[in-house]
Amino acid sequence: MSKTVLNEKEKSYLLSTIRSINDFPKPGIIFRDITTLLNNRDAFNFLLDHLEERYKSYELDFITGIESRGFIFGAALAARLRVPFVPIRKPGKLPYITISQKYSLEYGVDEIEIHIDAFSNVKDAKVLLIDDLIATGGTAKASVELINLTNAKCVEACFIINLKELCGSKNLANLTKVYNVLEV
Ligand code: AMP
């Protein structure tokens, strides 16, 4: 049987490779810096081995990553699983026809976009969404909505880190299955 979640020791190991920066980008925020995980060959490969093991049985048609750190994990996993990768980007970055979804921020609104034909060569495409971290879940919710708007189906949303106390992951679970590799 394939191993679909990490044990506590493995979680502690991976978490120890992620650097926390206090008061970045503004006072009161603890920024979870995954560049130290990426910079550690063993940790990065350990994570990718785990994600490959979990998702190899999902029969995914596509992996989508959210700009920009979701691109790193999403594209690496897509290459491992030999499935295509689709970027979800900030407005004005994708060159072809796009569809977009707005979402609320603490102050104001933001928007994300996907190419209109991203999944068009597969009927009812099964899509995995991936990002480095889920906080309030606003970006991820809009991304799942965007995928589902294209007539594809987001079968699971995967985050390397879940900031538990913000409840984004819990709320997103109303919309799709959610897998958090680590929680803080
Ligand atoms: P949210 O829409 O609130 O779930 O925010 C998620 C996005 O913001 C992700 O793409 C994260 O990369 C980024 N983000 C939010 N909070 C943090 C944090 N404390 N450390 C690192 N990245 C964060």
XYZ file of C-alpha atoms and ligand atoms in Angstrom:
207
model
C 0.000 0.000 0.000
C 1.301 3.481 -0.786
C 2.219 5.808 2.073
C -0.104 8.802 1.912
C 0.876 10.872 4.982
C 4.108 11.512 6.889
C 4.710 10.291 10.453
C 5.518 12.769 13.240
C 9.288 12.226 12.981
C 9.238 12.889 9.244
C 7.100 16.002 9.744
C 9.508 17.344 12.388
C 12.415 16.735 10.041
C 10.819 18.616 7.136
C 9.615 21.431 9.379
C 13.149 21.852 10.724
C 14.323 22.659 7.189
C 11.877 25.596 6.832
C 13.128 28.915 8.211
C 10.809 31.259 10.131
C 11.378 35.001 9.791
C 9.681 37.230 12.346
C 7.995 40.472 11.259
C 8.280 39.854 7.517
C 6.865 41.365 5.318
C 5.256 43.391 8.127
C 5.214 43.473 11.930
C 3.405 40.547 13.551
C 3.768 38.118 10.608
C 5.945 35.021 10.965
C 7.040 34.332 7.393
C 7.622 30.645 6.620
C 10.593 30.660 4.275
C 10.645 27.514 2.131
C 13.837 28.552 0.274
C 15.824 26.735 2.983
C 13.922 23.530 2.224
C 14.589 23.975 -1.511
C 18.250 24.657 -0.740
C 18.525 21.316 1.062
C 18.828 18.529 -1.535
C 17.814 15.765 0.881
C 14.790 17.629 2.261
C 13.511 18.716 -1.163
C 13.814 15.184 -2.518
C 12.287 13.691 0.604
C 9.252 15.948 0.131
C 8.984 15.134 -3.578
C 9.328 11.386 -2.895
C 6.454 11.695 -0.443
C 4.215 13.695 -2.791
C 4.980 11.322 -5.658
C 4.071 8.340 -3.480
C 0.821 9.965 -2.348
C -0.349 11.133 -5.765
C 0.815 8.330 -8.057
C -2.511 6.501 -7.616
C -4.705 9.592 -8.188
C -4.614 9.309 -11.989
C -4.208 13.082 -12.254
C -4.607 14.754 -15.623
C -2.941 18.033 -14.544
C -1.185 19.718 -11.656
C -1.813 23.447 -11.153
C 0.436 25.653 -9.039
C -0.352 29.081 -7.615
C 2.102 31.918 -8.366
C 4.808 31.859 -7.421
C 5.990 29.300 -4.867
C 3.298 26.863 -5.974
C 5.102 26.733 -9.333
C 8.211 25.263 -7.725
C 6.540 22.344 -5.971
C 3.853 21.881 -8.620
C 6.193 21.745 -11.593
C 8.663 19.457 -9.822
C 5.882 17.043 -8.868
C 4.338 17.215 -12.342
C 7.680 16.200 -13.860
C 8.002 13.304 -11.388
C 4.472 12.060 -12.161
C 4.784 12.811 -15.876
C 1.602 14.909 -15.970
C 1.262 18.411 -17.464
C 1.655 21.534 -15.327
C -0.670 24.568 -15.438
C 0.196 27.922 -13.800
C -2.386 30.054 -11.979
C -1.075 33.620 -12.113
C -1.602 37.169 -10.963
C -3.505 39.406 -13.432
C -1.811 40.479 -16.652
C 0.919 37.823 -16.657
C -0.592 35.152 -18.897
C -0.344 36.077 -22.582
C -3.305 34.177 -24.105
C -7.069 34.463 -23.350
C -7.683 33.986 -19.633
C -10.519 33.516 -17.188
C -10.182 35.133 -13.803
C -11.532 34.975 -10.284
C -11.536 37.759 -7.709
C -11.035 37.197 -3.988
C -11.032 39.360 -0.873
C -7.951 40.378 1.020
C -7.761 41.923 4.478
C -8.026 45.256 2.664
C -9.413 45.248 -0.887
C -9.558 42.535 -3.524
C -7.105 40.541 -5.602
C -7.506 38.405 -8.674
C -5.974 35.300 -10.237
C -6.046 34.017 -13.792
C -5.698 30.827 -15.794
C -5.502 30.254 -19.550
C -8.947 29.476 -20.918
C -7.683 26.379 -22.761
C -5.462 25.038 -19.983
C -7.442 21.793 -19.567
C -9.332 21.764 -22.846
C -7.702 18.668 -24.338
C -9.033 16.425 -21.534
C -12.743 15.994 -20.763
C -13.564 16.314 -17.017
C -9.863 16.654 -16.226
C -8.768 15.628 -12.724
C -6.631 18.427 -11.332
C -4.415 18.701 -8.262
C -3.866 22.226 -6.924
C -0.636 22.932 -5.060
C 0.833 25.863 -3.145
C 3.532 26.278 -0.527
C 1.260 27.530 2.234
C -2.377 28.093 3.136
C -3.159 30.977 5.484
C -6.681 32.465 5.238
C -7.339 30.259 2.214
C -8.551 33.125 0.018
C -6.077 32.470 -2.787
C -6.668 28.731 -2.708
C -10.473 29.066 -2.684
C -10.387 31.348 -5.729
C -8.011 28.889 -7.442
C -10.300 25.906 -6.843
C -13.230 27.970 -8.155
C -11.202 28.910 -11.209
C -10.321 25.274 -11.971
C -13.928 24.179 -11.564
C -15.116 27.077 -13.789
C -13.145 25.596 -16.685
C -15.150 22.331 -16.431
C -12.171 20.533 -14.954
C -12.397 19.175 -11.394
C -10.068 20.016 -8.540
C -9.735 16.590 -6.897
C -7.459 17.807 -4.090
C -5.622 20.908 -2.886
C -2.183 20.279 -1.390
C -0.160 22.648 0.786
C 3.277 22.105 2.232
C 2.312 24.172 5.311
C -1.055 24.916 6.878
C -1.270 27.862 9.285
C -3.846 26.123 11.462
C -5.158 29.023 13.504
C -6.321 30.929 10.412
C -8.704 28.050 9.508
C -8.181 28.466 5.741
C -7.667 24.766 5.239
C -10.747 23.871 7.274
C -12.899 26.279 5.244
C -11.477 25.110 1.916
C -12.519 21.561 2.805
C -16.120 22.598 1.988
C -15.024 22.982 -1.631
C -12.474 20.219 -2.247
C -10.368 17.590 -0.487
C -7.387 19.188 1.249
C -4.011 17.687 2.165
C -1.549 19.595 4.341
C 1.902 18.019 4.515
C 2.801 20.047 7.632
C 0.870 22.162 10.135
C 2.068 24.967 12.378
P -3.981 33.073 1.885
O -4.719 33.447 0.631
O -4.257 33.981 3.035
O -4.210 31.605 2.246
O -2.431 33.270 1.600
C -1.706 32.295 0.974
C -0.594 32.840 0.137
O 0.159 33.842 0.832
C 0.363 31.726 -0.207
O 0.669 31.812 -1.598
C 1.590 31.946 0.655
O 2.746 31.738 -0.098
C 1.472 33.386 1.155
N 1.614 33.501 2.629
C 0.640 33.902 3.503
N 1.078 33.907 4.774
C 2.362 33.492 4.733
C 3.374 33.256 5.726
N 3.157 33.458 7.034
N 4.578 32.802 5.328
C 4.821 32.570 4.012
N 3.928 32.775 3.027
C 2.710 33.231 3.364
